[in-house]
Coordinates of C-alpha atoms and ligand atoms in Angstrom, one line a residue:
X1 CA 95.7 50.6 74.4
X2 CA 97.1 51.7 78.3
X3 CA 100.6 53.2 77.9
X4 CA 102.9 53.5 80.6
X5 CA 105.2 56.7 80.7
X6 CA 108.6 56.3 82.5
X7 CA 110.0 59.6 83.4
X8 CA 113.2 60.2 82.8
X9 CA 115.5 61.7 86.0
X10 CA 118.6 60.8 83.8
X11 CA 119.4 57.0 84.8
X12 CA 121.8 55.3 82.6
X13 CA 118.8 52.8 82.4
X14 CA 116.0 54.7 81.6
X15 CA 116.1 52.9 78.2
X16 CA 116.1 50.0 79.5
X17 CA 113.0 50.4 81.7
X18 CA 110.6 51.1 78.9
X19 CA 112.1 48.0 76.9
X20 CA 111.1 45.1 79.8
X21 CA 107.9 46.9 79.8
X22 CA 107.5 46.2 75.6
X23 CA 109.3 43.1 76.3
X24 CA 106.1 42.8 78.7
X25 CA 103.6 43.4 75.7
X26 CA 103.2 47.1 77.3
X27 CA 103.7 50.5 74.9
X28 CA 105.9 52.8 76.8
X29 CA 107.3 56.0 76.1
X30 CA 109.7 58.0 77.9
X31 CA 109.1 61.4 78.9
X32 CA 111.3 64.3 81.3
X33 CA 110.9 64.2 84.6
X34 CA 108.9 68.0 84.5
X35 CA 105.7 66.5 82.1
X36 CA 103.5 68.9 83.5
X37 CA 100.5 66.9 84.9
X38 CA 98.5 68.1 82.8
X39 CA 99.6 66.1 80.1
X40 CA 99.0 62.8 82.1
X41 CA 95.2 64.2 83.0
X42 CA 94.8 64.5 79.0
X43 CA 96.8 60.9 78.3
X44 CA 95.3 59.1 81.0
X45 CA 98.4 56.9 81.2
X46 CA 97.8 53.0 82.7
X47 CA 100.9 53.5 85.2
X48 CA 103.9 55.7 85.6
X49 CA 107.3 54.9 86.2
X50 CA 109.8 57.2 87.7
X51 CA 113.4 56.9 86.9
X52 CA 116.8 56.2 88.7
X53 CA 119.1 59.3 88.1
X54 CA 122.7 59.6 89.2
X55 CA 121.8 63.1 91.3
X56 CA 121.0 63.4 95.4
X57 CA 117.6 64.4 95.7
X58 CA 119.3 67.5 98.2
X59 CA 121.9 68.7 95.3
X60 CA 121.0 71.8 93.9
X61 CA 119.2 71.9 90.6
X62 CA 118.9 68.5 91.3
X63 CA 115.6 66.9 89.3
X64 CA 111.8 67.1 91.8
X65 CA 108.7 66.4 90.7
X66 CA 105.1 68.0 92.0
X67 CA 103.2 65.8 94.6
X68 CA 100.1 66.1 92.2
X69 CA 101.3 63.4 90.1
X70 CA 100.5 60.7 93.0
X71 CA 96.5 62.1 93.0
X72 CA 95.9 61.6 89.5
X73 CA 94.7 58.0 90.3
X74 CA 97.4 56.6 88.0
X75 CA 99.7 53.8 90.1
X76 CA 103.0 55.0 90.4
X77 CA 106.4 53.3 90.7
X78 CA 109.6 54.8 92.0
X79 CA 112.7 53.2 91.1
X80 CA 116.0 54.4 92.8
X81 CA 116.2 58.0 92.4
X82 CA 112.5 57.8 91.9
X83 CA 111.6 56.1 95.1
X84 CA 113.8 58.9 96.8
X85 CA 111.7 61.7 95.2
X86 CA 108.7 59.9 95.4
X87 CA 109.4 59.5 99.6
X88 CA 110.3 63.2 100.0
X89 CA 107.2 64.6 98.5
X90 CA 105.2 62.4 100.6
X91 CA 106.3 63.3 103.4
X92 CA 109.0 60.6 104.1
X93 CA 112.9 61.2 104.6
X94 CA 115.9 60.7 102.5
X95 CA 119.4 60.1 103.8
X96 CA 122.3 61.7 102.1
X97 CA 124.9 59.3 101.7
X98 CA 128.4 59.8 100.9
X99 CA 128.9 56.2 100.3
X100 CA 127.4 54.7 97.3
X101 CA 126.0 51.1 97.6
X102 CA 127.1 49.7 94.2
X103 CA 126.5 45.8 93.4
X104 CA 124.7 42.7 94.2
X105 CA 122.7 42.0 97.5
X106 CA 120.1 39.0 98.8
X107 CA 116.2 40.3 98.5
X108 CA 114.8 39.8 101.9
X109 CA 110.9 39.4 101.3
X110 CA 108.3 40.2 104.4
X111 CA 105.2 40.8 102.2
X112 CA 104.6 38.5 99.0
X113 CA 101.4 39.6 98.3
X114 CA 102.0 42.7 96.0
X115 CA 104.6 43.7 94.2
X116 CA 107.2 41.2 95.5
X117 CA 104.4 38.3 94.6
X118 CA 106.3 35.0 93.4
X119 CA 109.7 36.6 94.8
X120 CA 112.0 34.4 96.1
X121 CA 113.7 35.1 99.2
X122 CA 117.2 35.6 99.4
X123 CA 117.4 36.8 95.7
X124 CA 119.9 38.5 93.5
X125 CA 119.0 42.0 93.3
X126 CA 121.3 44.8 91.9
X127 CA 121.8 48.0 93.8
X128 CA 123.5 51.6 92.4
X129 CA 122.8 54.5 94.7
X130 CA 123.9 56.7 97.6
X131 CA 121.0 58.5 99.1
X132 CA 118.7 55.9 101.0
X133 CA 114.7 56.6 102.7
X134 CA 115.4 56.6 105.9
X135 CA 111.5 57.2 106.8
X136 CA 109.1 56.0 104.8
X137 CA 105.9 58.5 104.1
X138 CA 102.6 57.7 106.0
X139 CA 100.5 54.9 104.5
X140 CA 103.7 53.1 103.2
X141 CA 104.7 49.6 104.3
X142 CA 108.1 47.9 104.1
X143 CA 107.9 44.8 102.1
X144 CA 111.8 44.0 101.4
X145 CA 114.9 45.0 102.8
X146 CA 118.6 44.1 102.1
X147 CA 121.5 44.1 104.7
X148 CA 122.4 47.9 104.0
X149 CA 118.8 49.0 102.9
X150 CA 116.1 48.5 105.3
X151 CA 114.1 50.4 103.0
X152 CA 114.3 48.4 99.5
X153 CA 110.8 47.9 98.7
X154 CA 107.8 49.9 100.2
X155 CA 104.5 49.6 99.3
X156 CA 101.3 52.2 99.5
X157 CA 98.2 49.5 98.0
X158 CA 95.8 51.8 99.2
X159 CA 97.2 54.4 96.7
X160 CA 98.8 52.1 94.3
X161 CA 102.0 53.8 95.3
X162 CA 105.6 51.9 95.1
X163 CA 108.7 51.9 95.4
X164 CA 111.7 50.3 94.9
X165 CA 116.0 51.0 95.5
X166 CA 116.9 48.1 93.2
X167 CA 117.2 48.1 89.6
X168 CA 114.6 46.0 88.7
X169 CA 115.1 46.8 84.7
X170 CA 118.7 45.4 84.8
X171 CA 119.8 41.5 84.0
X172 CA 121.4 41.2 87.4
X173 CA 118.6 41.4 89.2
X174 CA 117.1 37.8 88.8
X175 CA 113.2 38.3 89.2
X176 CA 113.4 41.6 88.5
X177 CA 110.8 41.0 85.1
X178 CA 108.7 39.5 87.0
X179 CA 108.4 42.3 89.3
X180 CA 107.8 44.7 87.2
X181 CA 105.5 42.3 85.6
X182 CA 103.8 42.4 89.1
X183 CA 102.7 45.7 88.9
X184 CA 101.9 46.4 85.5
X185 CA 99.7 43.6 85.2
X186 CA 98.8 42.6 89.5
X187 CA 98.5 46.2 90.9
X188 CA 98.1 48.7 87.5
X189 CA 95.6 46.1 86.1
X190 CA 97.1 46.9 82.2
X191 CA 96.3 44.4 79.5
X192 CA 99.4 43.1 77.6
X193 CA 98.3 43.9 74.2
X194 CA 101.2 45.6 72.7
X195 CA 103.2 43.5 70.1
X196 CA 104.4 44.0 66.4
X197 CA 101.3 42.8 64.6
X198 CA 99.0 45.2 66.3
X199 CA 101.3 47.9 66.0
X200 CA 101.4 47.5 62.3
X201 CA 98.1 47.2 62.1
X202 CA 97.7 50.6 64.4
X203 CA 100.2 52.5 62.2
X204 CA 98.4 51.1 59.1
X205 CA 95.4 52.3 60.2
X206 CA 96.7 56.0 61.5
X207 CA 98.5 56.6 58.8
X208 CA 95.9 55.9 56.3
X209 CA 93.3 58.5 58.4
X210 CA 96.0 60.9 58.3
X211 CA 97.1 61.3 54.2
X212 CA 93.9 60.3 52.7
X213 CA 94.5 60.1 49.7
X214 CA 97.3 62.7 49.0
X215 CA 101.1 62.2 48.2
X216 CA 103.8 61.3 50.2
X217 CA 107.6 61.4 49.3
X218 CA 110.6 58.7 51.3
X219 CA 113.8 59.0 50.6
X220 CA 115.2 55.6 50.9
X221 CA 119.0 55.4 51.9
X222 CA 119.7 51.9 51.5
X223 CA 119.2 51.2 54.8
X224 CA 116.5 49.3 57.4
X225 CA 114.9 52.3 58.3
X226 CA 114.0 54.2 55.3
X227 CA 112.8 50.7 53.7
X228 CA 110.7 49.9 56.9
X229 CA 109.2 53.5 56.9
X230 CA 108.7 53.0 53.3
X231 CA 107.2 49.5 53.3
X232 CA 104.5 50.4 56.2
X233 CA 103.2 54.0 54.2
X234 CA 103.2 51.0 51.0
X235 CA 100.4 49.2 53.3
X236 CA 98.6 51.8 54.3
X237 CA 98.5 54.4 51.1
X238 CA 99.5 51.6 47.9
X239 CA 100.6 54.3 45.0
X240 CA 100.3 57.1 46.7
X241 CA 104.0 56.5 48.0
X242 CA 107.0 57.5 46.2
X243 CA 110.5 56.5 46.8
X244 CA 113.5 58.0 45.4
X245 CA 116.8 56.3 45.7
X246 CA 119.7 58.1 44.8
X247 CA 122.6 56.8 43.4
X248 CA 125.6 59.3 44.6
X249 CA 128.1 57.3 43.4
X250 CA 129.3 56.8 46.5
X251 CA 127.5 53.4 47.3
X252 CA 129.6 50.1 47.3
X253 CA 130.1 47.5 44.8
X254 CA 126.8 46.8 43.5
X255 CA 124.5 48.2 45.7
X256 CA 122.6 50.6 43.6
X257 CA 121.0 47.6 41.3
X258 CA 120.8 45.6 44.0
X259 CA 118.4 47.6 46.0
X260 CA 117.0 49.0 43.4
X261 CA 115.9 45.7 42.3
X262 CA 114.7 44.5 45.6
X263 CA 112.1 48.2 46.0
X264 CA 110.7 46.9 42.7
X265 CA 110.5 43.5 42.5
X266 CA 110.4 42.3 45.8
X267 CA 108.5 44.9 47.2
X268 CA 106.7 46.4 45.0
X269 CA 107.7 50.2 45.8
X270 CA 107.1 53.1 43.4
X271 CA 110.5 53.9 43.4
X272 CA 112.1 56.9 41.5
X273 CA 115.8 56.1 40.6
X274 CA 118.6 58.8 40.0
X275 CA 121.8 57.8 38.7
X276 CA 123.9 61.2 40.2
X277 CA 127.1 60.4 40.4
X278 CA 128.2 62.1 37.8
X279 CA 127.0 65.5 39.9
X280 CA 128.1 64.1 42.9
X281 CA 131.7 63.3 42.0
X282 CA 131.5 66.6 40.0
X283 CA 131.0 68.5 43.1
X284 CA 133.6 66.8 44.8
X285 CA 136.6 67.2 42.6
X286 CA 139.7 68.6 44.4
X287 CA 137.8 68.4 47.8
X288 CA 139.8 66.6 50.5
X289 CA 138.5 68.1 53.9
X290 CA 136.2 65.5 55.6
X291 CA 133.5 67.8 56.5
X292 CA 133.3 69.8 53.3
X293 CA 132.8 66.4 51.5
X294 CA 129.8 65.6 54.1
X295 CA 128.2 69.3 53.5
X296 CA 128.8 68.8 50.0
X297 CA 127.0 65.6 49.4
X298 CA 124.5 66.2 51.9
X299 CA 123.1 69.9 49.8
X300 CA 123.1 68.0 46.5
X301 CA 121.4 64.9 48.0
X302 CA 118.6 68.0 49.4
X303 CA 119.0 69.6 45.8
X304 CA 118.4 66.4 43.9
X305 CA 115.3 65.0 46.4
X306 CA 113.9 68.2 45.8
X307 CA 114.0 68.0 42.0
X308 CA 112.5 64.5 41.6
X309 CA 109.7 65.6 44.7
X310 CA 108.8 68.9 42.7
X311 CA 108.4 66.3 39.2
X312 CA 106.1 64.1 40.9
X313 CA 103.1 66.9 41.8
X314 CA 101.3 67.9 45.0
X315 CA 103.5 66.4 47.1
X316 CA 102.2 66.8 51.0
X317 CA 103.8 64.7 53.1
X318 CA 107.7 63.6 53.5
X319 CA 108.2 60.6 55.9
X320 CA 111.5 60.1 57.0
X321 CA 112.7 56.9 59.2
X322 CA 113.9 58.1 62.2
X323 CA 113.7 55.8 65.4
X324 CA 113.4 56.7 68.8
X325 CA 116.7 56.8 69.9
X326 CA 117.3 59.6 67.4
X327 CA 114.3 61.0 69.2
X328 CA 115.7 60.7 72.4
X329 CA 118.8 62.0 71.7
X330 CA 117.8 65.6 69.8
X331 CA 115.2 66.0 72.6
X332 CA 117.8 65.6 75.5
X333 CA 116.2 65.7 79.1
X334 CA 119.2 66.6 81.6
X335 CA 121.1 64.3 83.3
X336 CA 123.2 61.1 81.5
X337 CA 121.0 59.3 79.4
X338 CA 121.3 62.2 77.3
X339 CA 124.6 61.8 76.2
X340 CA 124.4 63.3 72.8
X341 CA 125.7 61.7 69.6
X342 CA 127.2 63.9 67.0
X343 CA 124.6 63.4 64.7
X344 CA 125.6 63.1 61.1
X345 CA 122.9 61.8 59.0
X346 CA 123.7 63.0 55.8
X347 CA 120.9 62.1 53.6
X348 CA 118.8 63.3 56.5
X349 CA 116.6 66.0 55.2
X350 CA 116.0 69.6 57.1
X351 CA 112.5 69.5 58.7
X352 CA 111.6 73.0 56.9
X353 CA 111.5 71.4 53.3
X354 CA 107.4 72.1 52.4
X355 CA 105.8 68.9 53.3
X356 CA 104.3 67.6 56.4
X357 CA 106.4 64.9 58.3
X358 CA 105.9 61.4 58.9
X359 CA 107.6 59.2 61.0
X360 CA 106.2 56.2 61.8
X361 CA 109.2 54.3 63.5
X362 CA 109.6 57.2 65.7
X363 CA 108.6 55.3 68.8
X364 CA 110.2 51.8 68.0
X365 CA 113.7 50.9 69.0
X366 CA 116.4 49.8 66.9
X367 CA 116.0 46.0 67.6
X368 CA 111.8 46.3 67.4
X369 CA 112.0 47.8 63.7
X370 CA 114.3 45.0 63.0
X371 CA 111.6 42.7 64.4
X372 CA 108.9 45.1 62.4
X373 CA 111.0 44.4 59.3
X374 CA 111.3 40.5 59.4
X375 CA 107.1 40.7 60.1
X376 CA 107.1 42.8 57.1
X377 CA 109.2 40.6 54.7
X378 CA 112.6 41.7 54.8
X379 CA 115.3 39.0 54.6
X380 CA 117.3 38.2 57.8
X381 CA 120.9 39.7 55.9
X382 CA 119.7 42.8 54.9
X383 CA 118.1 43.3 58.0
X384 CA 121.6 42.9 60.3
X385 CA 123.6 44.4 57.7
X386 CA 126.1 46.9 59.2
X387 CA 125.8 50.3 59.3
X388 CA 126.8 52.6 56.5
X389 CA 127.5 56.2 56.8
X390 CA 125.2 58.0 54.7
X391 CA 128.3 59.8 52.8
X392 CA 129.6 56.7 52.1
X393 CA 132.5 55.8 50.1
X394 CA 133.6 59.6 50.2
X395 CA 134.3 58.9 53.7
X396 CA 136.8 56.0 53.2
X397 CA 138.8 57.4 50.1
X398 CA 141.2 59.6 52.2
X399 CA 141.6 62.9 50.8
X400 CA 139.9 63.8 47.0
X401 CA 137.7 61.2 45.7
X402 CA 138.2 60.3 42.4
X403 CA 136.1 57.7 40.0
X404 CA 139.4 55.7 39.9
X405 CA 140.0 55.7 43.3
X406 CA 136.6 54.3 44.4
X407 CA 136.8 51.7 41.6
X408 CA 139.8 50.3 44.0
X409 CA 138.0 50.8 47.1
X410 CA 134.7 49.0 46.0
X411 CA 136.8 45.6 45.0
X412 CA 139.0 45.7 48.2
X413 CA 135.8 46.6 50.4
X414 CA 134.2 44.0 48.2
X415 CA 136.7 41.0 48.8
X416 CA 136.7 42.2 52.5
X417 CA 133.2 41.4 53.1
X418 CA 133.2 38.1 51.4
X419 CA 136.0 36.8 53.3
X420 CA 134.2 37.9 56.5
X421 CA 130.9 36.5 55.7
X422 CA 132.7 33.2 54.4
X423 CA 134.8 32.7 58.2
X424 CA 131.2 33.7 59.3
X425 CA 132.4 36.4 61.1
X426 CA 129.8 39.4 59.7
X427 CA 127.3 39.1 62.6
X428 CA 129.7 39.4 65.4
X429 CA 131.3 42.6 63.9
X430 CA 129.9 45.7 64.5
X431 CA 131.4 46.9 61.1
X432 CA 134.0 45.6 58.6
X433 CA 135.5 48.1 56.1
X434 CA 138.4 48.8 53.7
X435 CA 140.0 52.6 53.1
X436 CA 142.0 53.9 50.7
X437 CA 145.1 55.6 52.0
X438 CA 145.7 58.6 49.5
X439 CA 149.8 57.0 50.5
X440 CA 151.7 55.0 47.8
X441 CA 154.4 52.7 48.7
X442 CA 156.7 50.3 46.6
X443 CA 156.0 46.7 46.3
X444 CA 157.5 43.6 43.9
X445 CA 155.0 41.8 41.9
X446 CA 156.2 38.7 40.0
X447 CA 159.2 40.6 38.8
X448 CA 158.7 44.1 38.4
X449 CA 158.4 46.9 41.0
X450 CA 155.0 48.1 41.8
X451 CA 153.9 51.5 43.5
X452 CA 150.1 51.6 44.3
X453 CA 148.1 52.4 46.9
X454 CA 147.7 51.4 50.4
X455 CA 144.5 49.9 51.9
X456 CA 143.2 49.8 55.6
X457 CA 141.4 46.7 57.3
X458 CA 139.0 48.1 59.8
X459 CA 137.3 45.5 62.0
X460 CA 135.5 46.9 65.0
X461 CA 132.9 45.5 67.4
X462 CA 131.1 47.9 69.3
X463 CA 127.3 47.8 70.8
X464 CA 125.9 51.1 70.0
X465 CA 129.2 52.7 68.0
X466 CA 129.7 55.4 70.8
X467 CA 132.4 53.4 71.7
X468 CA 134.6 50.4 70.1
X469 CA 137.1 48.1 70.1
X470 CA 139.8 46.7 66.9
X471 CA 138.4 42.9 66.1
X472 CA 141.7 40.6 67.2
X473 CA 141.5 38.7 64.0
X474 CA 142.7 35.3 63.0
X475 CA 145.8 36.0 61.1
X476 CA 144.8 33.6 58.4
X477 CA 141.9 35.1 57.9
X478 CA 143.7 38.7 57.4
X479 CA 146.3 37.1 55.1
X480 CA 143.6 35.4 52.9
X481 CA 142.2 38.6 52.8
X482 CA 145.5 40.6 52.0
X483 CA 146.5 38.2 49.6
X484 CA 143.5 38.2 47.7
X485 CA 143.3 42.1 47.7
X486 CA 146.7 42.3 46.6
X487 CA 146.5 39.8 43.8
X488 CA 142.7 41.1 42.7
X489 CA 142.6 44.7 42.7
X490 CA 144.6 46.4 40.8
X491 CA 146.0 49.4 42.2
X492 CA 146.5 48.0 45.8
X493 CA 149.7 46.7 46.8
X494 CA 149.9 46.8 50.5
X495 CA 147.1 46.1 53.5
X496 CA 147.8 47.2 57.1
X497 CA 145.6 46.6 59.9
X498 CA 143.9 49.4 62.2
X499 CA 144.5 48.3 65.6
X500 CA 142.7 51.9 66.9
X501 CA 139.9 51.9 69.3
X502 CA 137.2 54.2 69.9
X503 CA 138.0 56.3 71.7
X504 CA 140.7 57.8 71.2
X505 CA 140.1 57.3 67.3
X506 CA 136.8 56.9 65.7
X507 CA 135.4 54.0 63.9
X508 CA 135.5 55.9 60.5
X509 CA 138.7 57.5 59.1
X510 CA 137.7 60.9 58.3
Ligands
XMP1 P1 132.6 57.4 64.0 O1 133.4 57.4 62.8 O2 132.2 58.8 64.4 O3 131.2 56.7 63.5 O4 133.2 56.6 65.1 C1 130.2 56.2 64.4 C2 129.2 55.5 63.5 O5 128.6 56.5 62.7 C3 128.8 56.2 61.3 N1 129.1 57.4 60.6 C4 128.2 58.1 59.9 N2 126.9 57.8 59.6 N3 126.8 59.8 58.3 C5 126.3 58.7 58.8 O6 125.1 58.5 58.4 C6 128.1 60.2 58.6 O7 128.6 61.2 58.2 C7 128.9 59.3 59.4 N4 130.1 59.3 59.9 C8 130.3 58.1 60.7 C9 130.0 55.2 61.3 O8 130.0 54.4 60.1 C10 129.8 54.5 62.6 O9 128.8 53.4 62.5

């Protein structure tokens, strides 16, 4: 199978770029712009893609690349920032440009028989730089321009050398698939032959070769991941996969027996159980600092995993489910893609516990192991459920968590989520919550005074939870839902709504 490497000069879209070329029915993997060239001799790579980046190719420190990458024989394509560097080490010229071009502009087309094939002229293209080639190296030909970029597409066939200004990866520009279409398939002669089925067989396969027939150990947090990791090892090594699922205490209303009963019956999983919360909620008596709780929970979750792991015998391998964003973003390479999340995956395990790691997912984007999990037989609403922080409830019980107190939250949370999936309203929220406000305040019920707790709504959308907005609710909805709480949980006996975004708050409350 032909991979295509995109190297990464820090666009905003780098992401993006090797998506379209999976979307394409390529594998694609992103790498930093300084790969030494070695690597690609040893990969043999079907095509390489440069990067846009948000740098001029004259700042300092700004990101170059060695002309030896365009004799490999590999076809290259430079988009944006890429084209620039591409032109300069070629022997070309680059125009600083205080002004950025930022926007729409018409595709003019002179040459449709490469990379522009099938382009119509005149179309939508979408353009985000400054710098612009103002000469184009020797053996390059123009083959589209735009009214401020004479320069827009140049071509070197005799090389298999291109290069575009244009984003080509984004929706705005119209054909811009079908360009890059062009020159995998037209001018880098790849096969499509990338798509879920083959990569599950692939993974099978590998994975198989690789443990023989020893152990592994998955932790499985409840989420798609961990199940997904676990359910492709299941394929590949049967038996010789054990799960452990940990019940912290901290889970919501249900959940435990729920899943638990899903990894056995449904799936088949040999899957260790541990009903901790005793432990848990031991450990956390009279804690109320956020990020003591998180520590705290995430050693005894590490304390326990190790206990059940050390029961089961020569245990050699761990596999953990961690996708390739994760990767991305503890592997930054400079520049703005690489903004980096604070990463707080309790239930995550350190890397120097004595087993050999497995991560099969580690090269699949979120939305492609949500594709791997409906191929492998996961149902479509445990497959968009929302995300839940691996602490859990401890997180949403302000201040010390208590068994009572989490007996409150998990009705509240519970009647929440019904009412949201009942107004059909659960797949357009990034997450829907209650929280327990360690606050009393006075109420009337029937005819006595009340003093109970007070619970938080939190509705947020959000597309990658770096950022969010507050869900404007129907105010039916929110008084069906207050009324209910109110009525059902005892405890409760007053709802506000969290009209915070993110930023300046954060989706979570501690
Ligand atoms: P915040 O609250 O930082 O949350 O805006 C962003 C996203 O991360 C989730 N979150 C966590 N996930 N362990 C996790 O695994 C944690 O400690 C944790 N804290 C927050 C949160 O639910 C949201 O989706």
């Amino acid at each position: 199978m032909k991979k295509v490497f995109v190297l990464d000069f820090g666009s905003q879209y780098t992401q993006l770029i090797a998506r379209k070329i999976r979307e394409l029915g390529v594998f694609s993997e992103i790498l930093p712009f300084d790969t030494s060239v070695e690597h690609f001799r040893k990969e043999r790579p079907g095509a390489i893609i440069l990067s846009g980046g948000p740098q001029s190719v004259y700042e300092k420190d700004s990101p170059s690349i060695t002309a030896e990458i365009f004799n490999l024989g590999v076809p290259v394509l430079g988009i944006c920032y890429g084209l620039q560097i591409m032109s300069l080490s070629l022997g070309g010229e680059v125009v600083a440009s205080t002004k950025r071009e930022y926007g729409f502009a018409a595709l003019r087309v002179l040459d449709r028989k490469g990379i522009l094939s099938g382009i119509r002229d005149g179309g939508q293209v979408w353009m985000s730089h400054g710098d612009k080639v103002s000469r184009i190296p020797p053996g390059f030909r123009v083959t589209g321009t735009t009214k401020n970029c004479k320069t827009a597409v140049i071509e070197s066939p005799g090389n298999n050398l291109y290069g575009i200004q244009f984003h080509p990866e984004v929706i705005h520009t119209r054909q811009g698939k079908k360009i890059l279409a062009n020159f995998l398939f037209n001018l880098a002669g790849i096969e499509p032959n990338w798509d879920m089925e083959s990569f599950i067989d692939t993974k099978t396969k590998e994975i198989r070769r690789q443990v023989g027939d020893r152990l592994i150990v998955c932790g499985l947090s409840g989420g798609v991941d961990s199940l997904v990791t676990s359910l492709l090892l299941h394929r590949a090594v049967k038996d010789n996969l054990y799960c452990i699922f940990v019940d912290n205490g901290l889970l919501r209303k249900g959940e435990y027996q729920r899943l638990m009963e899903t990894f056995r019956k449904k799936f088949d999983l040999n899957v260790i159980g541990v009903e901790a919360e005793d432990r848990f909620l031991h450990r956390l008596k009279k804690i109320s600092s956020p990020e003591r709780k998180r520590k705290i929970i995430g050693e005894e979750f590490i304390h326990i995993f190790e206990e059940e792991a050390g029961k089961i015998g020569q245990i050699d391998f761990l596999a953990q489910g961690t996708i390739y964003p994760d990767v991305i973003e503890s592997n930054p390479v400079k520049g703005p893609s690489s903004k980096i999340k604070s990463h707080h995956n309790v239930g995550g395990l350190p890397k120097d516990l004595p087993f050999e790691l497995i991560e099969p997912l580690k090269e699949l984007f979120k939305d492609e192991v949500r594709e791997l999990a409906a191929d492998l037989g996961l149902e479509k609403d445990f497959i968009s459920q929302h995300p839940f922080p691996g602490p859990g409830l401890a997180v949403r019980v302000i201040g010390e968590v208590t068994r009572e107190r989490l007996r409150i939250l998990r009705e509240a949370d519970d009647i929440l989520i019904q009412e949201i999936r009942k107004a059909r309203l659960y797949d357009k929220l990034w997450q829907a919550f209650a929280v327990l406000l360690p606050v009393r305040s006075v109420g009337v019920m029937g005819d006595r005074r009340t003093y109970q707790r007070v619970c938080v709504l939190r509705l947020v959308q959000s597309v990658d939870g770096m950022t969010a907005d507050w869900f404007p609710a129907d105010s039916r909805l929110l008084s069906t839902i207050a009324n209910r709480i109110v009525n059902e949980v005892d405890g409760i006996n007053r709802i506000v709504y969290d009209i915070t975004t993110k930023p300046p708050g954060t989706i979570e409350w501690e």
